[in-house]
Tab-separated table of C-alpha atoms in Angstrom:
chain	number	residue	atom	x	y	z
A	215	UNK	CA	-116.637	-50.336	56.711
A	216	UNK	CA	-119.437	-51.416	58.752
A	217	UNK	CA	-117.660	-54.712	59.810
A	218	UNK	CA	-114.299	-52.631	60.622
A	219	UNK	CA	-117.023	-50.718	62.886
A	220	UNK	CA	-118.268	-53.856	64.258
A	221	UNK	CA	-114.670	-55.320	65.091
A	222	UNK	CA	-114.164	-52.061	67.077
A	223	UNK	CA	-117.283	-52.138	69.115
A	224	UNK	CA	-116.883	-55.990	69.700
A	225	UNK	CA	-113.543	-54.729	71.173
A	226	UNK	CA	-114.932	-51.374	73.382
A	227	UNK	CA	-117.832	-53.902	74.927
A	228	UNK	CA	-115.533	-56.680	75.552
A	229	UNK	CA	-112.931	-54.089	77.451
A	230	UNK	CA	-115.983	-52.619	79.036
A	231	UNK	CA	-118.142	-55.328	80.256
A	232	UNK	CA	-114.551	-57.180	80.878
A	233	UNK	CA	-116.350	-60.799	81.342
A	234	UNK	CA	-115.262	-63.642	83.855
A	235	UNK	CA	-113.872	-66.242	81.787
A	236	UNK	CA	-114.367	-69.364	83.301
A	237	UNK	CA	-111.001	-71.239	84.248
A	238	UNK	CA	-111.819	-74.806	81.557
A	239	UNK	CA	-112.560	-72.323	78.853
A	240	UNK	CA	-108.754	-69.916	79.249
A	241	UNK	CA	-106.901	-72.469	77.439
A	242	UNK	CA	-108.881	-71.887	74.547
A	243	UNK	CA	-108.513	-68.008	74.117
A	244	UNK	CA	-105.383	-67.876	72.405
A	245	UNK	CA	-106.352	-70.502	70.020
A	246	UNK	CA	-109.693	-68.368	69.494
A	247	UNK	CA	-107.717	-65.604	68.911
A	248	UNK	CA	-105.454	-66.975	66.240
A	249	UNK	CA	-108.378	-68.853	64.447
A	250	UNK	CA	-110.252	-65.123	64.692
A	251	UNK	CA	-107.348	-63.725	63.420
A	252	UNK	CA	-106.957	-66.059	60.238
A	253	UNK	CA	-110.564	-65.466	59.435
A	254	UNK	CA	-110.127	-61.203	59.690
A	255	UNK	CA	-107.304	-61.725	57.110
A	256	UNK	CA	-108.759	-64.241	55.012
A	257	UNK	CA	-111.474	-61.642	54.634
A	258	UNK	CA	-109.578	-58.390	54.040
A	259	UNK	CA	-107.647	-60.080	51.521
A	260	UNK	CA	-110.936	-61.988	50.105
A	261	UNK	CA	-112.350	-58.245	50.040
A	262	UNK	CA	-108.854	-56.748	48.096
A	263	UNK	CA	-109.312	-59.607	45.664
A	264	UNK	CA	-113.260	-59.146	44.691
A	265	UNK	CA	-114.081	-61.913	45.966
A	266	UNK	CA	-115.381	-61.386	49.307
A	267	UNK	CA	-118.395	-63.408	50.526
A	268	UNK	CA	-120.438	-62.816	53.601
A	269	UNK	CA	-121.398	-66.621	54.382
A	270	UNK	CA	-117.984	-67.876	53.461
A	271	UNK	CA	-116.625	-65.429	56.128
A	272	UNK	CA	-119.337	-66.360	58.836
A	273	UNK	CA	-118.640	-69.835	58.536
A	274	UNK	CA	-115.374	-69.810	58.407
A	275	UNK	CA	-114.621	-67.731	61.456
A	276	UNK	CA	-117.175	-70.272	62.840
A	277	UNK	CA	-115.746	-73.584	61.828
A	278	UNK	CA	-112.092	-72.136	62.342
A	279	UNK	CA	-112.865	-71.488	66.258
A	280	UNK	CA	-114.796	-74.513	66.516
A	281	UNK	CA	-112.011	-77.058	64.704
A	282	UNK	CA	-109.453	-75.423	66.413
A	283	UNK	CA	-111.334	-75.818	69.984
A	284	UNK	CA	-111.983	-78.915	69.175
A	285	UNK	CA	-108.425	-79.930	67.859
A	286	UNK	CA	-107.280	-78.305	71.198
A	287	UNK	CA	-109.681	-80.581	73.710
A	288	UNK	CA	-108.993	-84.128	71.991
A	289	UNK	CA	-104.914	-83.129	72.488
A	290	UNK	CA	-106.280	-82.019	76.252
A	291	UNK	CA	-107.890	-85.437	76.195
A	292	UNK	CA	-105.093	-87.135	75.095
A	293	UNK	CA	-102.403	-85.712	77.113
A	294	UNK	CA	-100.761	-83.673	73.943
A	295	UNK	CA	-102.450	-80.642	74.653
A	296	UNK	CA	-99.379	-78.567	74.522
A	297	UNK	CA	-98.394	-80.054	70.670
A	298	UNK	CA	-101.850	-79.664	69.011
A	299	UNK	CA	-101.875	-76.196	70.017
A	300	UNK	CA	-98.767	-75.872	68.596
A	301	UNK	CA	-99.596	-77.557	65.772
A	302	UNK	CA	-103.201	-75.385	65.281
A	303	UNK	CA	-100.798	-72.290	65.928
A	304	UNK	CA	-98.020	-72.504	63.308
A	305	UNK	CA	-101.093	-74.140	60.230
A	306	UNK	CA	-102.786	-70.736	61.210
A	307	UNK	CA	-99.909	-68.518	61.637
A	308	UNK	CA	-98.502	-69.803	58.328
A	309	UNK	CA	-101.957	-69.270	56.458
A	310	UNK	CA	-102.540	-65.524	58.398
A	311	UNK	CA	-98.603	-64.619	57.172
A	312	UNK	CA	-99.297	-65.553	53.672
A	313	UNK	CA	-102.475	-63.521	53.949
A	314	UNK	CA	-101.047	-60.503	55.117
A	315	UNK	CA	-98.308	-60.854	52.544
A	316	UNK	CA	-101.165	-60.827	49.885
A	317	UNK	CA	-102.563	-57.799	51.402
A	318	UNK	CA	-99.311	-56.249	51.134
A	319	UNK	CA	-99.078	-56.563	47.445
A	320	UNK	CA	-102.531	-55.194	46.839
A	321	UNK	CA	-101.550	-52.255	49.116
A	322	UNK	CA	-98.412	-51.373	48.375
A	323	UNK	CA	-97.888	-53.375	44.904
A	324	UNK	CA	-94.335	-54.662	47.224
B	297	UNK	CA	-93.227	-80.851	51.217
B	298	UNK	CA	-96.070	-80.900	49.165
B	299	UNK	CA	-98.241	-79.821	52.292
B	300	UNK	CA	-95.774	-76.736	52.812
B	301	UNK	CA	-96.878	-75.793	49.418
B	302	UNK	CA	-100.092	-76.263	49.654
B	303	UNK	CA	-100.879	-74.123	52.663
B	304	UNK	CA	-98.065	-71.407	51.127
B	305	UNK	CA	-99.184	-71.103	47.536
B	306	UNK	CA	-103.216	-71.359	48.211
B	307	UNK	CA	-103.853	-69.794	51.791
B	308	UNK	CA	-107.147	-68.644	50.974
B	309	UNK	CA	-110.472	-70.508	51.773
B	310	UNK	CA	-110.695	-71.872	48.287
B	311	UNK	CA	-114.402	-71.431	49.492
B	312	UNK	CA	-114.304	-67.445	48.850
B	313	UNK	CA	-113.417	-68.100	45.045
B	314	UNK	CA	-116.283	-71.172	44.789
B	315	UNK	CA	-118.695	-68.947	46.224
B	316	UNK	CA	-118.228	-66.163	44.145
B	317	UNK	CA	-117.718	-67.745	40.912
B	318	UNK	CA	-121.073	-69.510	41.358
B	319	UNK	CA	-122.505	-65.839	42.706
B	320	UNK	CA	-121.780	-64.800	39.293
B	321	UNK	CA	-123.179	-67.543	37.472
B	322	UNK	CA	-126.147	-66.939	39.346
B	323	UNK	CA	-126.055	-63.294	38.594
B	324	UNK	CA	-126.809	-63.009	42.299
B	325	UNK	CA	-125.826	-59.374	44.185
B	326	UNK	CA	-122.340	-59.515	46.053
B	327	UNK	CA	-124.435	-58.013	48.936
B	328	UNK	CA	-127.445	-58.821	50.864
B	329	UNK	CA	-128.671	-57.136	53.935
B	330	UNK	CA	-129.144	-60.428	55.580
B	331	UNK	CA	-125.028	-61.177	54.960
B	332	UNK	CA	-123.755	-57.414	56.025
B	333	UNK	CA	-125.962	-58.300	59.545
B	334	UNK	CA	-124.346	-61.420	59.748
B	335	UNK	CA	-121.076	-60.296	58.799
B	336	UNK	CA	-121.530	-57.268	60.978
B	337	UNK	CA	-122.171	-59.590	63.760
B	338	UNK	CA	-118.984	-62.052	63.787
B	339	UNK	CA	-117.072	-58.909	63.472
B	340	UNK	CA	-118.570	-58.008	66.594
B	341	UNK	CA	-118.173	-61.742	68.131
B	342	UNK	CA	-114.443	-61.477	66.921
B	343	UNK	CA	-113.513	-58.045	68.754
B	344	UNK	CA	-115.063	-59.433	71.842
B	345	UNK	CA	-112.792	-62.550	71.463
B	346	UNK	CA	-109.370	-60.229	71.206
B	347	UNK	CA	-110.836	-58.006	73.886
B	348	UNK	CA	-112.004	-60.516	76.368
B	349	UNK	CA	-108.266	-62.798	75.701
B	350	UNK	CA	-106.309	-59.273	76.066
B	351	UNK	CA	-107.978	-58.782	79.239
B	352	UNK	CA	-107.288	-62.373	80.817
B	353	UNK	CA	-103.582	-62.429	79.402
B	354	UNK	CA	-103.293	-58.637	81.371
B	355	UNK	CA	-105.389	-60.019	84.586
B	356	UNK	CA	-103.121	-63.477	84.896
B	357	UNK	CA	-99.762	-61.351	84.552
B	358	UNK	CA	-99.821	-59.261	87.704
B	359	UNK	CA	-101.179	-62.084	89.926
B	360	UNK	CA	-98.348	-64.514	88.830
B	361	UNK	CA	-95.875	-61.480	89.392
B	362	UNK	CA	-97.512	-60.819	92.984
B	363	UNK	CA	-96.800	-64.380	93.637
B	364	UNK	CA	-93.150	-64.357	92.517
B	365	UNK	CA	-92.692	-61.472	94.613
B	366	UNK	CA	-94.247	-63.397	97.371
B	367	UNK	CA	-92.124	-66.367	97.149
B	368	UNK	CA	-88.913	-64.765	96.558
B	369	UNK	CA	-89.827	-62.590	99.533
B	370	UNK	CA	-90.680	-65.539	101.703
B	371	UNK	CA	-87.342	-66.946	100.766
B	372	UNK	CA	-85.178	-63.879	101.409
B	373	UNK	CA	-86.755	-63.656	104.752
B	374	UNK	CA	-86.299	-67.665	105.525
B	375	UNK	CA	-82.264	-67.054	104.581
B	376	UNK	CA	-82.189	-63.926	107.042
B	377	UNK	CA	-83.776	-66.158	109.728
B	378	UNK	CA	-81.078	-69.179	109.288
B	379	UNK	CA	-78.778	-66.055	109.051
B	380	UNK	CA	-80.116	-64.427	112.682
B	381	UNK	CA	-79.950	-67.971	114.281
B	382	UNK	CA	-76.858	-69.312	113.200
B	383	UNK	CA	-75.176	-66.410	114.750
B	384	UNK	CA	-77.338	-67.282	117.596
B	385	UNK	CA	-75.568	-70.443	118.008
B	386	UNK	CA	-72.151	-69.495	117.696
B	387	UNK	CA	-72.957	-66.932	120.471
B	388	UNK	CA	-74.435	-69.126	122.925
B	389	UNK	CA	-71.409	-71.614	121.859
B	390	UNK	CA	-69.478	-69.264	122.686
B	391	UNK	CA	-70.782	-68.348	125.990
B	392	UNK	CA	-71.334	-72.633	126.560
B	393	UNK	CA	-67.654	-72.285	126.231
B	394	UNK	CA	-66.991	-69.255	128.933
B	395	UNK	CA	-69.225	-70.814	131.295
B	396	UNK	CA	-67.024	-74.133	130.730
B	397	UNK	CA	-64.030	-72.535	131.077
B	398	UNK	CA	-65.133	-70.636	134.502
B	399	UNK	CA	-66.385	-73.968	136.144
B	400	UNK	CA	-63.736	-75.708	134.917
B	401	UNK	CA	-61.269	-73.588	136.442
B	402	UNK	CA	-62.819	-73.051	139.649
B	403	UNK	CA	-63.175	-76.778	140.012
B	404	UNK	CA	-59.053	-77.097	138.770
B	405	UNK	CA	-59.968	-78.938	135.788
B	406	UNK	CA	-57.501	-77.407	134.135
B	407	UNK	CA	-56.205	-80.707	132.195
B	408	UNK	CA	-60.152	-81.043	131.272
B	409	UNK	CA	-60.298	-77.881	129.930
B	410	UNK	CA	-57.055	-78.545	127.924
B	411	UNK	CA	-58.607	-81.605	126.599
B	412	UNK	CA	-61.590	-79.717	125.509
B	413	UNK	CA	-60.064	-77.219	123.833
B	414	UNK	CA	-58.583	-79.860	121.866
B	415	UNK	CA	-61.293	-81.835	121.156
B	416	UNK	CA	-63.251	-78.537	120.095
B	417	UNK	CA	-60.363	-77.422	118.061
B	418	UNK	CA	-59.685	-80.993	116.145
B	419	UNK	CA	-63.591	-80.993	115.232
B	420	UNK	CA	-64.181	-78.147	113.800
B	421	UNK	CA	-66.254	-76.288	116.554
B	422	UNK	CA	-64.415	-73.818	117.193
B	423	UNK	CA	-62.847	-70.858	115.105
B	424	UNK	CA	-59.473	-70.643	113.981
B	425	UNK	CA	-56.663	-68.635	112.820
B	426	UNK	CA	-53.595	-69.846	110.684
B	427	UNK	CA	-51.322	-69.695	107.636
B	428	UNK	CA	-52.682	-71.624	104.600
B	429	UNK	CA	-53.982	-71.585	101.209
B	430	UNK	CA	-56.724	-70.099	99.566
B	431	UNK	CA	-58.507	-71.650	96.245
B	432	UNK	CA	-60.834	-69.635	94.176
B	433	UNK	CA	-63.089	-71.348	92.197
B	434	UNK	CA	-65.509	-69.093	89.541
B	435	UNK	CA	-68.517	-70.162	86.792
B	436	UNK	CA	-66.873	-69.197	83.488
B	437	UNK	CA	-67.516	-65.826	82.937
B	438	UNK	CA	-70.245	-65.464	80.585
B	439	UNK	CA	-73.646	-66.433	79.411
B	440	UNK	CA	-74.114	-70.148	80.855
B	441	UNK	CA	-74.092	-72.408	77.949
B	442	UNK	CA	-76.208	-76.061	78.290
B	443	UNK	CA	-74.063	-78.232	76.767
B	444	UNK	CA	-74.649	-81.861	76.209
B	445	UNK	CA	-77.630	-83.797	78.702
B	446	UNK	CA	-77.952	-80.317	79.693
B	447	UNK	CA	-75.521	-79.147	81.852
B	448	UNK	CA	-73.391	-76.153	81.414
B	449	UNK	CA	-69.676	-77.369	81.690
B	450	UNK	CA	-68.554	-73.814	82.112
B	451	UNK	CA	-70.334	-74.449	85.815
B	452	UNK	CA	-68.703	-75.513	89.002
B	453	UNK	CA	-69.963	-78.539	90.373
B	454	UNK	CA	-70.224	-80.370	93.897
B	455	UNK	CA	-67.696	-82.625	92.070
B	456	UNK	CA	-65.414	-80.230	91.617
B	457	UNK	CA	-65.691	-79.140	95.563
B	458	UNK	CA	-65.163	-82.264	96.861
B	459	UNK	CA	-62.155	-83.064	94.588
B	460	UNK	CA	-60.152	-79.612	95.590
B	461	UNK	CA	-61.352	-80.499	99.077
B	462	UNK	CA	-59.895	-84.249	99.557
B	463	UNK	CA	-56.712	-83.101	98.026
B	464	UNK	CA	-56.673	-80.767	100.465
B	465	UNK	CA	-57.115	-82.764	102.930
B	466	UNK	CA	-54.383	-85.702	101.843
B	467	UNK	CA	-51.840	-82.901	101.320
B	468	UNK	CA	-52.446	-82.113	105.388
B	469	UNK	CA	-54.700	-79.308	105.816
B	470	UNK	CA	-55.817	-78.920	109.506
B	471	UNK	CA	-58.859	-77.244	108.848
B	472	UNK	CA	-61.049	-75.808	105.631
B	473	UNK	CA	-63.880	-73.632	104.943
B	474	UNK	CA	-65.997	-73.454	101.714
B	475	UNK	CA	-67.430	-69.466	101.582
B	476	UNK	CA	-66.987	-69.500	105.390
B	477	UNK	CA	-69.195	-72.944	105.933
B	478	UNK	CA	-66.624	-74.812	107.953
B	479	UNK	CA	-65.685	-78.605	106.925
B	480	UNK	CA	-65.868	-81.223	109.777
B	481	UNK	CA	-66.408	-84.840	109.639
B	482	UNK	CA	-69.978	-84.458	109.641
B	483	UNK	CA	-69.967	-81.898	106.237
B	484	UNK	CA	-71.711	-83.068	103.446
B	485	UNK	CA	-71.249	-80.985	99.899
B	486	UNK	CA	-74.215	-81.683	97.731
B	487	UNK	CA	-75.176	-80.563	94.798
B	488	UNK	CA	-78.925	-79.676	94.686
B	489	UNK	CA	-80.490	-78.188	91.170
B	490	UNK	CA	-78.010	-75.788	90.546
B	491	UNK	CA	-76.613	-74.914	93.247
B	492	UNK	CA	-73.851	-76.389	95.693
B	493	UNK	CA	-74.870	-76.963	99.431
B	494	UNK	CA	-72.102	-77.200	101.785
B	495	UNK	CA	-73.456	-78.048	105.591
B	496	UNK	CA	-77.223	-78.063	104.053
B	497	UNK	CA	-76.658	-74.064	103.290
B	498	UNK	CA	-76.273	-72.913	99.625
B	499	UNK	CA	-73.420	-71.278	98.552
B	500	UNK	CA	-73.011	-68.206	95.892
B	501	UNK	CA	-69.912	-68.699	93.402
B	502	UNK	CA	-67.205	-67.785	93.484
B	503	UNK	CA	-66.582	-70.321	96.039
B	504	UNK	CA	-63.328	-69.637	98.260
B	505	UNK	CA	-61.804	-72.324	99.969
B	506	UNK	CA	-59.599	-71.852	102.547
B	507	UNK	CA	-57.249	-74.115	104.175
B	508	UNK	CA	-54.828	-73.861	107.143
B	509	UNK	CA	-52.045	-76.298	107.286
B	510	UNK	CA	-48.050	-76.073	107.529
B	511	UNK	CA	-47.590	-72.997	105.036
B	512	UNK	CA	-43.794	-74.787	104.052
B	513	UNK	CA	-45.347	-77.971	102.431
B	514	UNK	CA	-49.296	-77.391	101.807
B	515	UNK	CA	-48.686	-75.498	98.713
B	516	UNK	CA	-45.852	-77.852	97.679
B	517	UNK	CA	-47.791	-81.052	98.787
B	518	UNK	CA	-51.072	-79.853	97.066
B	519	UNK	CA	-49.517	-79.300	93.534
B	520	UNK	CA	-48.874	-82.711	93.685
B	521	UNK	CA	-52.300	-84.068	94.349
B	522	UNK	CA	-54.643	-85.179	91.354
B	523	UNK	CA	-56.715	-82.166	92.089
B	524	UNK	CA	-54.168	-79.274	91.678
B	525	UNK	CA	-53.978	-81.023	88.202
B	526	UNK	CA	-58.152	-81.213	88.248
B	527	UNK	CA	-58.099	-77.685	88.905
B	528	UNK	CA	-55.386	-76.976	86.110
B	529	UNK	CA	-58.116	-79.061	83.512
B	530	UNK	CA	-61.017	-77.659	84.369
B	531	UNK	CA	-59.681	-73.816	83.676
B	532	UNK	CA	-57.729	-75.320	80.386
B	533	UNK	CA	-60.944	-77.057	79.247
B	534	UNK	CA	-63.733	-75.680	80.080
B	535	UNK	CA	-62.915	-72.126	81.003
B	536	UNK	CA	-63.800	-71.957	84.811
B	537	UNK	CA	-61.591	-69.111	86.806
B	538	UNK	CA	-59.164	-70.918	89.195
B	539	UNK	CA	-56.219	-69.418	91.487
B	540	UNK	CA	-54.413	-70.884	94.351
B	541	UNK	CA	-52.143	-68.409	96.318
B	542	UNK	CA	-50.768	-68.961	99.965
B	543	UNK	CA	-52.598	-67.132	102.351
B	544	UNK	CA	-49.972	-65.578	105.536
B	545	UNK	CA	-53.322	-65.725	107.861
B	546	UNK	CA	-56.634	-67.451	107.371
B	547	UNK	CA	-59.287	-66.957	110.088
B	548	UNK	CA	-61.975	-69.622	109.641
B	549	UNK	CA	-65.439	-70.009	111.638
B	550	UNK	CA	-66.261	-72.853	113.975
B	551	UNK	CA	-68.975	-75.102	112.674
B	552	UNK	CA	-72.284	-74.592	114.048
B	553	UNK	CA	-73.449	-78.509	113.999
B	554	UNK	CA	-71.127	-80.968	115.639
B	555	UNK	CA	-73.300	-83.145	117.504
B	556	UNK	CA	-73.371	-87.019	116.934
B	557	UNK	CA	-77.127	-88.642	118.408
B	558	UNK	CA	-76.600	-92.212	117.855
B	559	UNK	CA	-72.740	-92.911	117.724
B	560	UNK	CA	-71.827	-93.871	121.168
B	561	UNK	CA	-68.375	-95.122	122.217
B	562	UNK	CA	-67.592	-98.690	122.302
B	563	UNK	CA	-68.366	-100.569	125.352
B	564	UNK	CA	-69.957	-97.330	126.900
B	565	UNK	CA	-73.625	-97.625	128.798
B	566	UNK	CA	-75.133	-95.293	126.525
């Protein structure tokens, strides 16, 4: 509950404050987003299953952004910018599908 | 495949169910207040993420609309200009011509005038009127397909122009227009992206081309020509709209460029 309440004021303040983000760093948002994303999931279903552990969750948000940032940069680097994102995108949108289909049987047993 | 499965059957951080197994052989509480802070606070780092990335996505997407607008403005308003002076130039041609014709006859250059009415009329400058033939040419109707290498086949090309275009002129047309750009020696057709220039202007399909010439033996002569049989292929195979019908009056505009700059005649002083 209290996280859920911290997701939503993470979201008022950032619409609120509405930051300059800095022109090297807009590449990176969508990956953050999708790494963020994989971690919320990974969590909800962690929680459904019992399992749920704060640390695990902290670093793994952490070291999700930070791979996946970092993955992003050496393709920049490299000149292959374009296919490692792709590449980060489909590992995480593969792993955040199968989450959300595990959430789905918890919620609705379907 | 065995990576497919991997990520498919075992999603999960196999770090939740480590960390929790060894909780419980620890018999330590699911729960600390240390963890729900920490927790607490990603959750807050992670709604500032979607927040702060749904607020650049929503800032970039007007600005690159303003500057679509912009350009496609900019380029409707360049047309209108080549538009406004083009008729500029067939106006003062046409006055260049009055003028001509006034001097010439006060001066009794009548046979000059008479030559120059020729020489306008054989290259192109100046508008005419006669039977002929008019060819439609249309994209086949439809979504545009890419076929092979990328290019739709179902779309006309400069190719196809200049094909109709010499067979019209070997079957003895006197004088053609593409979409009212009129053909002189000095026309190039070009094909540039996707779309077909004809005198450096680009054209809109359907393309008409008109042709005057003798109406008894154009029609005849051009269904003899490799590109009345071009034009029968290219609706048979790759579905492109075609139709050639004798026209009982064709008026078509002077060209607005005829100049040469560095032809000269031979043996002339410059």
């Amino acid at each position: 509950m209290i996280p859920a309440l911290g997701l939503l004021a993470g979201i008022v303040i950032g619409i609120l404050v509405r930051p300059d983000v800095p022109l090297w760093l807009q590449p990176y948002l969508p990956i953050a987003v999708i790494a963020a994303l994989d971690a919320v999931f990974g969590a909800v279903r962690a929680a459904l299953d019992g399992i749920f552990d704060d640390k695990v969750f902290v670093v793994s948000f952490l070291s999700n952004v930070v791979v996946a940032a970092f993955i992003v940069y050496l393709g920049d680097q490299l000149g292959v910018g374009a296919q490692l994102s792709t590449g980060v995108i489909v590992v995480l949108g593969v792993r955040i599908f199968s989450n959300v289909a595990s959430i789905r049987r918890h919620l609705f047993s379907a | 495949m065995t990576l497919l499965t991997e990520m498919l059957q075992r999603p999960l951080d196999p770090g939740y169910a480590a960390a929790a197994s060894r909780r419980l052989a620890a018999g330590e509480p699911a729960h600390t207040p240390v963890g729900t802070a920490l927790v607490t606070l990603t959750a807050v780092l992670i709604g500032l993420v979607f927040a702060v990335a749904a607020s650049a996505v929503r800032r970039e997407a007007p600005r690159q609309a303003a500057v679509r607008l912009d350009v496609i403005a900019q380029v409707e308003q360049r047309r209108a200009l080549v538009e406004e002076r083009s008729r500029a130039i067939s106006e003062r041609q046409g006055e260049i011509a009055a003028l001509e014709a006034r001097i010439l006859g006060a001066g009794g250059g009548g046979q000059i005038q008479a030559e120059l009415d020729a020489l306008a009329l054989a290259s192109g400058a100046m508008p005419v009127q006669g039977p002929g033939l008019g060819i439609s040419l249309a994209d086949r109707p439809g979504e545009p397909q890419a076929e092979e290498g990328g290019i739709d086949q179902g779309r006309i090309q400069s190719r196809d122009l200049f094909i109709v275009v010499n067979a019209l002129w070997e079957s003895g047309a006197e004088a053609i227009a593409i979409n009212g750009q009129r053909l002189t020696v000095r026309s190039p057709i070009r094909f540039a992206g996707s779309a077909i220039l004809v005198n450096f202007r680009p054209l809109t399909p359907p393309y008409e081309v008109s042709a005057i010439g003798d109406p008894a033996r154009l029609p005849g002569r051009f269904a003899a020509t490799l590109g009345a049989s071009y034009l029968k292929s290219l609706s048979d195979n790759f579905g492109i709209v075609t139709s050639i019908e004798a026209a009982p009056e064709l008026t078509l505009p002077g060209a607005t460029r005829v100049n040469v700059d560095r032809a000269r005649p031979l043996g002339g002083a410059s």
